[in-house]
Short mmCIF file of C-alpha atoms in Angstrom, two decimals:
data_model
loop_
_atom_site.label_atom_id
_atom_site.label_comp_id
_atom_site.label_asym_id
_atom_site.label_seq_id
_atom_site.Cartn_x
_atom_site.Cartn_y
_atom_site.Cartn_z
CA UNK B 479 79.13 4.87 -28.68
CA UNK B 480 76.76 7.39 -30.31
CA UNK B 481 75.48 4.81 -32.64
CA UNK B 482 74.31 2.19 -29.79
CA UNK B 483 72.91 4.95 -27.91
CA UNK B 484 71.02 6.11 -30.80
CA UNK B 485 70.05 2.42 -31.70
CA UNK B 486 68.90 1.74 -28.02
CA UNK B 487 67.16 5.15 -28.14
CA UNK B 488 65.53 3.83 -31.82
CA UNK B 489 64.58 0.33 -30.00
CA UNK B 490 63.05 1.54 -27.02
CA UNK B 491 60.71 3.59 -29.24
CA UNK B 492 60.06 0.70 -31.06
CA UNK B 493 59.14 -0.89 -27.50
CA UNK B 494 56.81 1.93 -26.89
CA UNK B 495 55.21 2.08 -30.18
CA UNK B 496 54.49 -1.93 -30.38
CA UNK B 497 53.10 -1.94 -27.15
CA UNK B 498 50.56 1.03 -27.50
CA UNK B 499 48.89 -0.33 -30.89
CA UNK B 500 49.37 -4.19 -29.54
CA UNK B 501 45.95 -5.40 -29.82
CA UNK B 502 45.77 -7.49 -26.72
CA UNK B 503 43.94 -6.84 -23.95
CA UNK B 504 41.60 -7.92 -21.02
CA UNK B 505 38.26 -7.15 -19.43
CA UNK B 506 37.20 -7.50 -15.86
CA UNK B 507 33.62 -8.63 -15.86
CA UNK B 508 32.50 -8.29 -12.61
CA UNK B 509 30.24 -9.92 -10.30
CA UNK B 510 26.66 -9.78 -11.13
CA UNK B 511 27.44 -8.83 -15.10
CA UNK B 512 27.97 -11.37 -18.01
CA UNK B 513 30.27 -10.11 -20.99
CA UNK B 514 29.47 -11.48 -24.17
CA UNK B 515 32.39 -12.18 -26.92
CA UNK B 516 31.75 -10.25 -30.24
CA UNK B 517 33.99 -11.10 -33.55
CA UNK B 518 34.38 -8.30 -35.89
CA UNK B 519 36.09 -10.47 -38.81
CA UNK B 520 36.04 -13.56 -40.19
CA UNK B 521 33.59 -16.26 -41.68
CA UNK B 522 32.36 -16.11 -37.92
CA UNK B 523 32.41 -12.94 -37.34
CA UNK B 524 29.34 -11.91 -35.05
CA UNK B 525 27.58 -12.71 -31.36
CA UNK B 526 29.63 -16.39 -30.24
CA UNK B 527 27.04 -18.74 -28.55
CA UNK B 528 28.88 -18.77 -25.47
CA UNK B 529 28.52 -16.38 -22.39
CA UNK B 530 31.55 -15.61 -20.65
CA UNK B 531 31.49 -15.77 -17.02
CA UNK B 532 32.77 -13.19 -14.08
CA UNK B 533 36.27 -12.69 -14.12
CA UNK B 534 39.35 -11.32 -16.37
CA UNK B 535 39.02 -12.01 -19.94
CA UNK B 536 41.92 -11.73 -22.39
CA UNK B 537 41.30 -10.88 -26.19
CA UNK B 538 42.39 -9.41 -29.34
CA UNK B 539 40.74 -5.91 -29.64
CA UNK B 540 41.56 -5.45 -33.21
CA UNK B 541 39.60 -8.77 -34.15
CA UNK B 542 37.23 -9.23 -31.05
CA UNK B 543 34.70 -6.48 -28.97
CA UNK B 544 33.16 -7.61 -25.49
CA UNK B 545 30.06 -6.13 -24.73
CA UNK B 546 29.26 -6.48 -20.97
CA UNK B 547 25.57 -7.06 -19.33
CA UNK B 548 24.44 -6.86 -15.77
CA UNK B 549 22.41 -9.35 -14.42
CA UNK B 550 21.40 -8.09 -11.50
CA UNK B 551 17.79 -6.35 -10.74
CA UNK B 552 17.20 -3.20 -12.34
CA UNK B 553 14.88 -0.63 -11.54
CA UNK B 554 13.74 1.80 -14.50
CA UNK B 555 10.95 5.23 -13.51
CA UNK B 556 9.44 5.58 -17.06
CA UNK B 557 7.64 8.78 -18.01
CA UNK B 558 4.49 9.26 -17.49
CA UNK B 559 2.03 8.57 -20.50
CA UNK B 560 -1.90 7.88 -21.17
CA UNK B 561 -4.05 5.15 -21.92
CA UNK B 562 -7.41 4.94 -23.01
CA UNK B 563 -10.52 3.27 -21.42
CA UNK B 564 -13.14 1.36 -23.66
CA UNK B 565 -15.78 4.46 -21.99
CA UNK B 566 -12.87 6.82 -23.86
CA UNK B 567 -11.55 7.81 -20.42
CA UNK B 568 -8.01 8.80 -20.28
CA UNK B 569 -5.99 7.79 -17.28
CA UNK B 570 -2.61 8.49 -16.48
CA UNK B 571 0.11 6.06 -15.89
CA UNK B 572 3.54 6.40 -13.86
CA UNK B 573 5.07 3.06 -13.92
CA UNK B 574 8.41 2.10 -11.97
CA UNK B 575 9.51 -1.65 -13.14
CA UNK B 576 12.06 -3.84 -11.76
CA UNK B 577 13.82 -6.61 -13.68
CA UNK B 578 16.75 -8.88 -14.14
CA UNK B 579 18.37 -10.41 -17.54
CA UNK B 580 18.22 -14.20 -18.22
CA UNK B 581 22.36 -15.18 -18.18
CA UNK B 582 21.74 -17.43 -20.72
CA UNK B 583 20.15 -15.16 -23.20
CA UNK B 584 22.24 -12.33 -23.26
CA UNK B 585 23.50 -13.28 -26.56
CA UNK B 586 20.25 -13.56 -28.06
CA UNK B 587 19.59 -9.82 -26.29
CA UNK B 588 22.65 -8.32 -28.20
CA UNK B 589 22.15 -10.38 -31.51
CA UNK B 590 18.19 -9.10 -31.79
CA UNK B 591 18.56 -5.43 -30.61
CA UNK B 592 22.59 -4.62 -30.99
CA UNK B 593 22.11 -2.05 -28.56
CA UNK B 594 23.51 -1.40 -24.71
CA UNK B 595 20.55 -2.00 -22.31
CA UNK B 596 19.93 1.39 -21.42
CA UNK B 597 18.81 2.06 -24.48
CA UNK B 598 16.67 -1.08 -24.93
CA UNK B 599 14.98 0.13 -21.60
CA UNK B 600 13.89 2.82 -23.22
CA UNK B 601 12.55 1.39 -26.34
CA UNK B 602 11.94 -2.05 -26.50
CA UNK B 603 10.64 -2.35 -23.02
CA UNK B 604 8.92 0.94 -22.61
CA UNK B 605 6.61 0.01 -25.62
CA UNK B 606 5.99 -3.53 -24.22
CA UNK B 607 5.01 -1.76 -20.55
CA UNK B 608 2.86 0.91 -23.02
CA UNK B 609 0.93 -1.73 -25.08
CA UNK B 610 0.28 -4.11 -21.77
CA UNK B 611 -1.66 -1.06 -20.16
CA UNK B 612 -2.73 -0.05 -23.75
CA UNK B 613 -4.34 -3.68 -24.24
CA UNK B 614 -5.66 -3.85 -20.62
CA UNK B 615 -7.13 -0.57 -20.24
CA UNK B 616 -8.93 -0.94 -23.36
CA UNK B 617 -11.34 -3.99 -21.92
CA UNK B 618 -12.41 -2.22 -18.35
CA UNK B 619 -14.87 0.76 -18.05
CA UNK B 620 -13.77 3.72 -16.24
CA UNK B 621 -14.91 2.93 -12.75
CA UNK B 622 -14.15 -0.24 -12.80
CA UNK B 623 -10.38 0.45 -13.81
CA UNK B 624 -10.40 1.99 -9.96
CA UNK B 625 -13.20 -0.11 -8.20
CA UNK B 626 -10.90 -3.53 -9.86
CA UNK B 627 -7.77 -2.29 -9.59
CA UNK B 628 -5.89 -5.50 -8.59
CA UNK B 629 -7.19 -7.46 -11.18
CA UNK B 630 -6.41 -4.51 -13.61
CA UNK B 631 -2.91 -4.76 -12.61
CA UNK B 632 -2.81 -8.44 -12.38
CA UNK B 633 -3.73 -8.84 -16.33
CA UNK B 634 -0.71 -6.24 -16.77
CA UNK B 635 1.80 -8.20 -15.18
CA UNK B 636 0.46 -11.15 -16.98
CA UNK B 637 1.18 -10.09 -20.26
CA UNK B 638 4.64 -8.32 -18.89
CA UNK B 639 5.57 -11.33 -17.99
CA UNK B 640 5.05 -13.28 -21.14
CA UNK B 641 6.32 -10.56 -23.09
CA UNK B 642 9.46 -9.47 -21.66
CA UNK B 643 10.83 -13.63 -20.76
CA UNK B 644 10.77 -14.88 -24.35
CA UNK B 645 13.18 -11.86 -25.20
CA UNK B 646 15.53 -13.02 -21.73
CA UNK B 647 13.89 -10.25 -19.38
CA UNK B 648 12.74 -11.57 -16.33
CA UNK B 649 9.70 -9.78 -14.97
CA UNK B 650 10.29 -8.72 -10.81
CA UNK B 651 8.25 -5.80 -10.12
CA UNK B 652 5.64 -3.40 -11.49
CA UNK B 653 4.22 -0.34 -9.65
CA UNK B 654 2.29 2.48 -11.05
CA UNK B 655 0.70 5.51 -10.06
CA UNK B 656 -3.18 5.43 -12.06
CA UNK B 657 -4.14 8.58 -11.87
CA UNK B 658 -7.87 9.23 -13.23
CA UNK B 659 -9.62 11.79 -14.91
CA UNK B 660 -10.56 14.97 -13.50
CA UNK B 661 -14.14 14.02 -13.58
CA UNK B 662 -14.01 11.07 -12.45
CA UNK B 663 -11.70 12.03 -9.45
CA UNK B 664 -14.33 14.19 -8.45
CA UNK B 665 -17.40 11.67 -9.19
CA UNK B 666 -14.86 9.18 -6.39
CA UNK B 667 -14.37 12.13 -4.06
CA UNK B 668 -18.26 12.69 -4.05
CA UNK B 669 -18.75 9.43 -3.75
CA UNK B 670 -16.00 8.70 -0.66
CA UNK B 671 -17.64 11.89 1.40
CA UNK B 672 -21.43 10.69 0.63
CA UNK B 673 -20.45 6.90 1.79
CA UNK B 674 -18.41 8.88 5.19
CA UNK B 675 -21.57 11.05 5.57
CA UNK B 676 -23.94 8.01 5.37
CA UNK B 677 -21.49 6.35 8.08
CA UNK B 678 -21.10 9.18 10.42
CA UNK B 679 -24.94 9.56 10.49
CA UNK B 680 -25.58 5.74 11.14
CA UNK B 681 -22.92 5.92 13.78
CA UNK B 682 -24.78 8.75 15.42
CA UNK B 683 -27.94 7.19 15.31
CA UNK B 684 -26.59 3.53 16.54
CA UNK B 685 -25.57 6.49 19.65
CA UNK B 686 -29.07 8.25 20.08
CA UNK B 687 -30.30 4.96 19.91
CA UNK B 688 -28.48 3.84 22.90
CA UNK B 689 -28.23 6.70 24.72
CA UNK B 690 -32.35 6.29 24.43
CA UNK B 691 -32.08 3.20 25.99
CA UNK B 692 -30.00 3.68 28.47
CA UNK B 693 -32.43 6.79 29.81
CA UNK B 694 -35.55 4.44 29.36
CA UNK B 695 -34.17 1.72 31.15
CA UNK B 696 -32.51 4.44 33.88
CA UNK B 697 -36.34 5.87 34.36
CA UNK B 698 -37.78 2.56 34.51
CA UNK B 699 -35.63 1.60 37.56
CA UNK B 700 -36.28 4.86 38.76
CA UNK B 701 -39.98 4.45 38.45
CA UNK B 702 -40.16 0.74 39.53
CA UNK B 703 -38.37 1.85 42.53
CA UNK B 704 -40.97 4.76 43.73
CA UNK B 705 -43.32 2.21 42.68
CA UNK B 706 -41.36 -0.24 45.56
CA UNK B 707 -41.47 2.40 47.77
CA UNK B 708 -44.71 3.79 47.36
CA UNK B 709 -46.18 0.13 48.24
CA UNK B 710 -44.34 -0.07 51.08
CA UNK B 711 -44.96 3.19 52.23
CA UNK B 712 -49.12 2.35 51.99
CA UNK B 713 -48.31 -1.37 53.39
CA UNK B 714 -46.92 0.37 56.12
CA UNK B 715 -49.30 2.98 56.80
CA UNK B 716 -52.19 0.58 56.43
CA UNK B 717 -50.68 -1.25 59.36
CA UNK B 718 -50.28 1.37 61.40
CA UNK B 719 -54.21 2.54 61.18
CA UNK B 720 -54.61 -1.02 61.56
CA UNK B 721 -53.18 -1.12 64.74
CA UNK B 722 -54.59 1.89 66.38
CA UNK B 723 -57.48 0.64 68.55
CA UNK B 724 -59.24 2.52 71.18
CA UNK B 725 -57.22 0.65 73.91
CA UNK B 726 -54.02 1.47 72.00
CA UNK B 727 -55.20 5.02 71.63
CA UNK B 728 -55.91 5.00 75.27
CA UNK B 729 -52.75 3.91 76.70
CA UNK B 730 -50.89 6.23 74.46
CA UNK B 731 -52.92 9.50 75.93
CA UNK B 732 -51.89 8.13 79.38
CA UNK B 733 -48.46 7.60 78.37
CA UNK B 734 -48.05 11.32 77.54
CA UNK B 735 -50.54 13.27 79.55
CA UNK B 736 -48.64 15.46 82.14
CA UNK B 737 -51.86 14.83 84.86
CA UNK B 738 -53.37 18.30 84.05
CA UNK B 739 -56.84 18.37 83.14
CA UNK B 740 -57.53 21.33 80.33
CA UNK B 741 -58.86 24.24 81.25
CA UNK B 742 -62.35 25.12 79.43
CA UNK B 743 -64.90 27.95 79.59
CA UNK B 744 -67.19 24.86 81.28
CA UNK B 745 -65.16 24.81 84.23
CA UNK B 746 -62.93 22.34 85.83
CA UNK B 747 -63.31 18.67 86.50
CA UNK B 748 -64.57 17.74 82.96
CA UNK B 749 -63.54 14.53 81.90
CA UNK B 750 -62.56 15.24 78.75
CA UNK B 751 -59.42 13.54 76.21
CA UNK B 752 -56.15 14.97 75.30
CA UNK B 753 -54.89 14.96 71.93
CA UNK B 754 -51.90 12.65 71.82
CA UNK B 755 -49.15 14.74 70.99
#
């Protein structure tokens, strides 16, 4: 009785042993990741041409490695470095880029650079971003890096894009903060306030301008009207003297005398006229 319980005991090690240095194994590549097969032995032994899909993959970790890639968009914040103008201006460069990895060339990925991809961000693609703004920066002047600034970038994201597809990176996104030289900074600040000066002042002067006219053309109504009235005042007195005969004068005395004669040193009874009143 001992002896099966010590064999059983012996065989259930056995069990435990076997199964924790079995080679076999799987991997769960998941969505939006490709896993590529790698063979450690054999005449063969290397990157396989074929990409293994999403999903649970069974293999033989003693003979076989899978090395597992995403595929979807990355986004990688470099550190800032400098590049140099053909005027020997240095500006300084921030980039952020976003990118995705060609499927079908992650085997060619692993086979060139046999390293994970956060490392070959930080190589591989970091020069390739360097040189492109290298390259570029090295054909525009200083102001015309900031006064051109999309075509600047659009000559970077030319050669990005060349660059970084033949080795299965596909180019998505570049931005970068440009930051100029203190000089110049200050030569764009002077220039920004004298162009907002030069703007403010024609604005005020487009304003005195028509504040002028609208005081010109409020005086000439003014004065065209006393003018109006004035004429009519002298058309209307020159009718009036017009008017006033003797006869008219006359009846208008008789109208308003009160039938008192004035009383004058000369005595009474003199016929003489009353003012009309």
């Amino acid at each position: 009785m001992i002896k099966k319980l010590i064999k059983g005991l012996i065989a259930f090690v056995v069990l435990i042993i076997i199964y924790a240095i079995q080679p076999f194994t799987y991997e769960n590549i998941d969505a939006g990741n490709v896993g590529i097969k790698i063979n450690l032995y054999g005449s063969d032994r290397g990157v396989d041409n074929i990409t293994i899909v999403t999903g649970r993959v069974w293999y033989n970790s003693w003979t076989t490695k899978i090395v597992e890639f995403p595929t979807y968009t990355q986004s990688v914040d470099y550190d800032p470095f400098v590049v140099t103008t053909k005027d020997a201006a240095e500006f300084k460069v921030d980039p952020k880029l976003n990118y995705h990895v060609n499927p079908t060339m992650v085997p060619q990925i692993y086979r060139q650079y046999r390293k994970p991809l956060a490392e070959i961000e930080q190589q591989f693609m970091r020069n390739t971003i360097y040189d492109a703004y290298r390259i570029v920066a090295n054909s525009f002047s200083s102001d015309s890096v900031m006064s051109n600034r999309e075509t600047f970038e659009d000559r970077i994201q030319t050669i990005l894009t060349k660059n970084l597809s033949k080795d299965g990176f596909v180019y998505d996104q570049l931005t970068s903060a440009i930051t100029p030289p203190e000089s110049l900074r200050q030569m764009i600040d002077e220039k920004n306030a004298s162009i907002q000066a030069r703007l403010k002042a024609e604005n005020q002067a487009k304003q005195a301008d028509a504040e002028a006219k609208v005081k010109v053309a409020t005086a000439t109504g003014e004065a065209q009207a006393l003018l109006v009235r004035a004429k009519s005042e002298a058309e209307a007195n020159r009718l009036r003297q017009a008017s006033l005969t003797p006869m008219l004068i006359q009846q208008e005395w008789i109208k308003k005398w009160d039938g008192k004669l004035p009383t004058t040193q000369a005595g009474g009874g003199m016929n003489l006229m009353m003012p009309i009143k």
